[in-house]
Coordinates of N, CA and C in Angstrom, one line a residue:
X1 N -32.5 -52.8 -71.6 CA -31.4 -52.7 -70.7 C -30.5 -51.6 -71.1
X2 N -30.0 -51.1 -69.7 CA -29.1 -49.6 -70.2 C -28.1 -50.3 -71.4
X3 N -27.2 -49.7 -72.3 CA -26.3 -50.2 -72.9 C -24.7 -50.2 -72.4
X4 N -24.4 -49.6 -71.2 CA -23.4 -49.9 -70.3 C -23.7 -51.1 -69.8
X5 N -24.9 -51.4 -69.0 CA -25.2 -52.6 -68.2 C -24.8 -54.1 -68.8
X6 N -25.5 -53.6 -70.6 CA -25.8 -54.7 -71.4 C -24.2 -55.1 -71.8
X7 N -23.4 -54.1 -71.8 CA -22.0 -54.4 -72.1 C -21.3 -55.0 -70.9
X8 N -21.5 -54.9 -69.3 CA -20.9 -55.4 -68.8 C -21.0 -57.1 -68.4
X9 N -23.0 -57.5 -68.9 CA -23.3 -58.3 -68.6 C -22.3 -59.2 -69.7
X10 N -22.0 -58.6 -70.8 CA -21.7 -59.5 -71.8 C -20.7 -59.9 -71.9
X11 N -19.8 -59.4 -71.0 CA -18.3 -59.2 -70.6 C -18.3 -60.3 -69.8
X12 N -19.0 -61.1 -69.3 CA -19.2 -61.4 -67.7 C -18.3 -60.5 -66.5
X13 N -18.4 -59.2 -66.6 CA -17.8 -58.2 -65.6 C -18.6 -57.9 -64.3
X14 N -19.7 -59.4 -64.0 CA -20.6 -59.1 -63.4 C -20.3 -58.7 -61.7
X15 N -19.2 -59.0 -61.2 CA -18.4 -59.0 -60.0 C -18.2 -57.5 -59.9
X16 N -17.3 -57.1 -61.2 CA -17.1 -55.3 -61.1 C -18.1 -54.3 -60.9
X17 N -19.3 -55.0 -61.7 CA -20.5 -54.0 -61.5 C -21.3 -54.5 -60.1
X18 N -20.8 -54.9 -59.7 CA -21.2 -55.5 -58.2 C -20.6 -54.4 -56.9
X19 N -19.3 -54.8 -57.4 CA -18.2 -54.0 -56.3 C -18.2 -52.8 -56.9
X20 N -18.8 -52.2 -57.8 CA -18.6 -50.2 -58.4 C -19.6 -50.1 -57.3
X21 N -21.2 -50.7 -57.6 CA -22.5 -50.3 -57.0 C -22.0 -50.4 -54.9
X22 N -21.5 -51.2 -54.8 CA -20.9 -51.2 -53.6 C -20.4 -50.0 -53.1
X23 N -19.2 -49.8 -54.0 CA -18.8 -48.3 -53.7 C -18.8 -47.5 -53.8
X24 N -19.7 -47.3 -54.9 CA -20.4 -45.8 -54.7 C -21.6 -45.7 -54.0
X25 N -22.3 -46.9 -53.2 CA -23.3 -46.9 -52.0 C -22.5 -46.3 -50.8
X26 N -21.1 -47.2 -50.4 CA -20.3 -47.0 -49.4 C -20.1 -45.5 -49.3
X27 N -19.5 -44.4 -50.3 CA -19.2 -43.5 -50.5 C -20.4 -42.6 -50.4
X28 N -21.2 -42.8 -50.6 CA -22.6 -42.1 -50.7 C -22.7 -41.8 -49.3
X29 N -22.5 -43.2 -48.7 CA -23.2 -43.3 -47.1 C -22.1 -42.6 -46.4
X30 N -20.7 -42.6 -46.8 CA -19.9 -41.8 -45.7 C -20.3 -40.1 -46.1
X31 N -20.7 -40.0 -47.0 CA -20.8 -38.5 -47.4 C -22.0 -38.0 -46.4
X32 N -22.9 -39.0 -46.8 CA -24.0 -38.0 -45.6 C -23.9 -38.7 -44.3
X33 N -22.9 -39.5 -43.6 CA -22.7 -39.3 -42.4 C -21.7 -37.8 -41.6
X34 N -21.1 -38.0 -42.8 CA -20.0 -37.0 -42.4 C -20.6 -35.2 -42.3
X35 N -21.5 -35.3 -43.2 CA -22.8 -34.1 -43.3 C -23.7 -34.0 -42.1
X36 N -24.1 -35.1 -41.3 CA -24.6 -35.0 -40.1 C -24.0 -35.0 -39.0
X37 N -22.4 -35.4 -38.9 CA -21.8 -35.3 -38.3 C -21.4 -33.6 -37.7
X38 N -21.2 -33.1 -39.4 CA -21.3 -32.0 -38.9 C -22.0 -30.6 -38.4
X39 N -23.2 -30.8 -38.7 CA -24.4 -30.6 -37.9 C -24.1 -30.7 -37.1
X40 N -24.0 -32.0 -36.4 CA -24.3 -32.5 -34.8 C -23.4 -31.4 -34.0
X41 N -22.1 -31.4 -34.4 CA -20.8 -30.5 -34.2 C -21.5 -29.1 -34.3
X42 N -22.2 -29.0 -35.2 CA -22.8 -27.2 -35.0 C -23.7 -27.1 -33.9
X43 N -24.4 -27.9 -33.9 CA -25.6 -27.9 -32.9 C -25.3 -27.9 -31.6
X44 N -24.0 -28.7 -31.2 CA -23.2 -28.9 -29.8 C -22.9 -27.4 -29.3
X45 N -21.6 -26.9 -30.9 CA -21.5 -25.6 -30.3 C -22.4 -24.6 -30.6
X46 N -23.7 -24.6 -30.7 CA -24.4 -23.7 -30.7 C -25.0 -24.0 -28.9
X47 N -25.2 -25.1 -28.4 CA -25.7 -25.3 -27.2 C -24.4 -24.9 -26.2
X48 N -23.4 -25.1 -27.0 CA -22.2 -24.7 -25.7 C -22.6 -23.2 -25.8
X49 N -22.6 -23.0 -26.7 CA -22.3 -21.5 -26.5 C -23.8 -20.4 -26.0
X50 N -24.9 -21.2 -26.0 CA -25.8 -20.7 -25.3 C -25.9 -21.3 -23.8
X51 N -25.2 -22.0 -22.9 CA -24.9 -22.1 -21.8 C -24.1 -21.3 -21.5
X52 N -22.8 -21.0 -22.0 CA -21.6 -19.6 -21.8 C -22.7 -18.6 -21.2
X53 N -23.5 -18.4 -22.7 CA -24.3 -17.0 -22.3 C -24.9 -17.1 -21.0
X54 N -26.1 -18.2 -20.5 CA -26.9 -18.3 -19.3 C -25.8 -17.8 -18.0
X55 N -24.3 -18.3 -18.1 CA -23.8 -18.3 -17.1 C -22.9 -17.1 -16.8
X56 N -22.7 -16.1 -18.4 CA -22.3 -14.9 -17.8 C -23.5 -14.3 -17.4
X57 N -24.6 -14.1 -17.7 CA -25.8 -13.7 -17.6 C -26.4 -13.8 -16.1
X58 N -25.9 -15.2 -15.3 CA -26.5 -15.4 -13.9 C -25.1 -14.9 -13.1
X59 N -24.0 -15.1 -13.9 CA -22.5 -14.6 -12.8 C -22.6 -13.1 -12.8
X60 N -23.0 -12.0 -13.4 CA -23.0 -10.7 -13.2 C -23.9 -10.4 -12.4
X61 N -25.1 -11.5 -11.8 CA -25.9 -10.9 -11.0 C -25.6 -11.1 -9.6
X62 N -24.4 -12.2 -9.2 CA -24.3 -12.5 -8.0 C -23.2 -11.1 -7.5

Protein backbone atom coordinates (compact mmCIF):
# COMPACT_ATOMS: atom_id res chain seq x y z
CA UNK A 1 0.00 0.00 0.00
CA UNK A 2 1.19 3.64 -1.05
CA UNK A 3 2.74 4.97 2.27
CA UNK A 4 0.44 8.22 2.24
CA UNK A 5 -2.63 5.87 1.97
CA UNK A 6 -1.14 3.53 4.66
CA UNK A 7 -0.77 6.70 6.96
CA UNK A 8 -4.14 7.91 6.36
CA UNK A 9 -5.66 4.49 6.91
CA UNK A 10 -3.92 4.55 10.28
CA UNK A 11 -5.10 7.78 11.23
CA UNK A 12 -8.61 6.58 10.74
CA UNK A 13 -8.69 9.91 8.25
CA UNK A 14 -10.68 7.65 6.17
CA UNK A 15 -13.65 10.30 5.46
CA UNK A 16 -10.75 12.91 4.36
CA UNK A 17 -9.31 10.69 1.88
CA UNK A 18 -12.77 10.14 0.73
CA UNK A 19 -13.80 13.85 0.42
CA UNK A 20 -9.92 14.91 -1.30
CA UNK A 21 -10.67 11.91 -4.03
CA UNK A 22 -14.10 13.59 -4.37
CA UNK A 23 -12.68 16.79 -5.04
CA UNK A 24 -10.22 16.45 -7.03
CA UNK A 25 -12.78 14.15 -9.30
CA UNK A 26 -15.29 17.23 -9.01
CA UNK A 27 -12.51 19.55 -10.12
CA UNK A 28 -11.15 17.37 -12.78
CA UNK A 29 -14.69 17.12 -14.25
CA UNK A 30 -15.33 20.95 -14.20
CA UNK A 31 -12.00 21.45 -15.88
CA UNK A 32 -12.88 19.38 -18.93
CA UNK A 33 -16.34 20.64 -19.08
CA UNK A 34 -15.31 24.07 -19.13
CA UNK A 35 -12.61 22.95 -22.03
CA UNK A 36 -15.58 21.71 -24.08
CA UNK A 37 -17.52 24.34 -23.36
CA UNK A 38 -15.16 26.28 -24.94
CA UNK A 39 -14.84 24.62 -28.04
CA UNK A 40 -18.50 24.50 -28.42
CA UNK A 41 -18.20 28.53 -28.18
CA UNK A 42 -15.42 28.31 -30.92
CA UNK A 43 -17.29 26.09 -33.12
CA UNK A 44 -20.65 28.40 -32.80
CA UNK A 45 -18.50 31.29 -33.76
CA UNK A 46 -16.82 29.74 -36.42
CA UNK A 47 -20.43 28.62 -37.89
CA UNK A 48 -21.70 32.25 -37.14
CA UNK A 49 -19.13 33.53 -38.95
CA UNK A 50 -19.32 31.35 -41.95
CA UNK A 51 -23.11 32.18 -42.37
CA UNK A 52 -21.99 36.22 -42.28
CA UNK A 53 -19.85 35.11 -45.14
CA UNK A 54 -22.73 33.01 -47.33
CA UNK A 55 -24.90 36.08 -46.77
CA UNK A 56 -22.54 38.84 -47.88
CA UNK A 57 -21.71 36.59 -50.62
CA UNK A 58 -25.55 36.09 -51.84
CA UNK A 59 -26.40 40.02 -50.75
CA UNK A 60 -23.76 41.44 -53.44
CA UNK A 61 -25.45 39.45 -55.97
CA UNK A 62 -28.93 40.72 -55.73
Amino acid sequence: MDPLTQSVVERGDLAHLALFLWASASSGLLMWTMRELARSNKRFSDFVAAIAKLNRLFGQTS
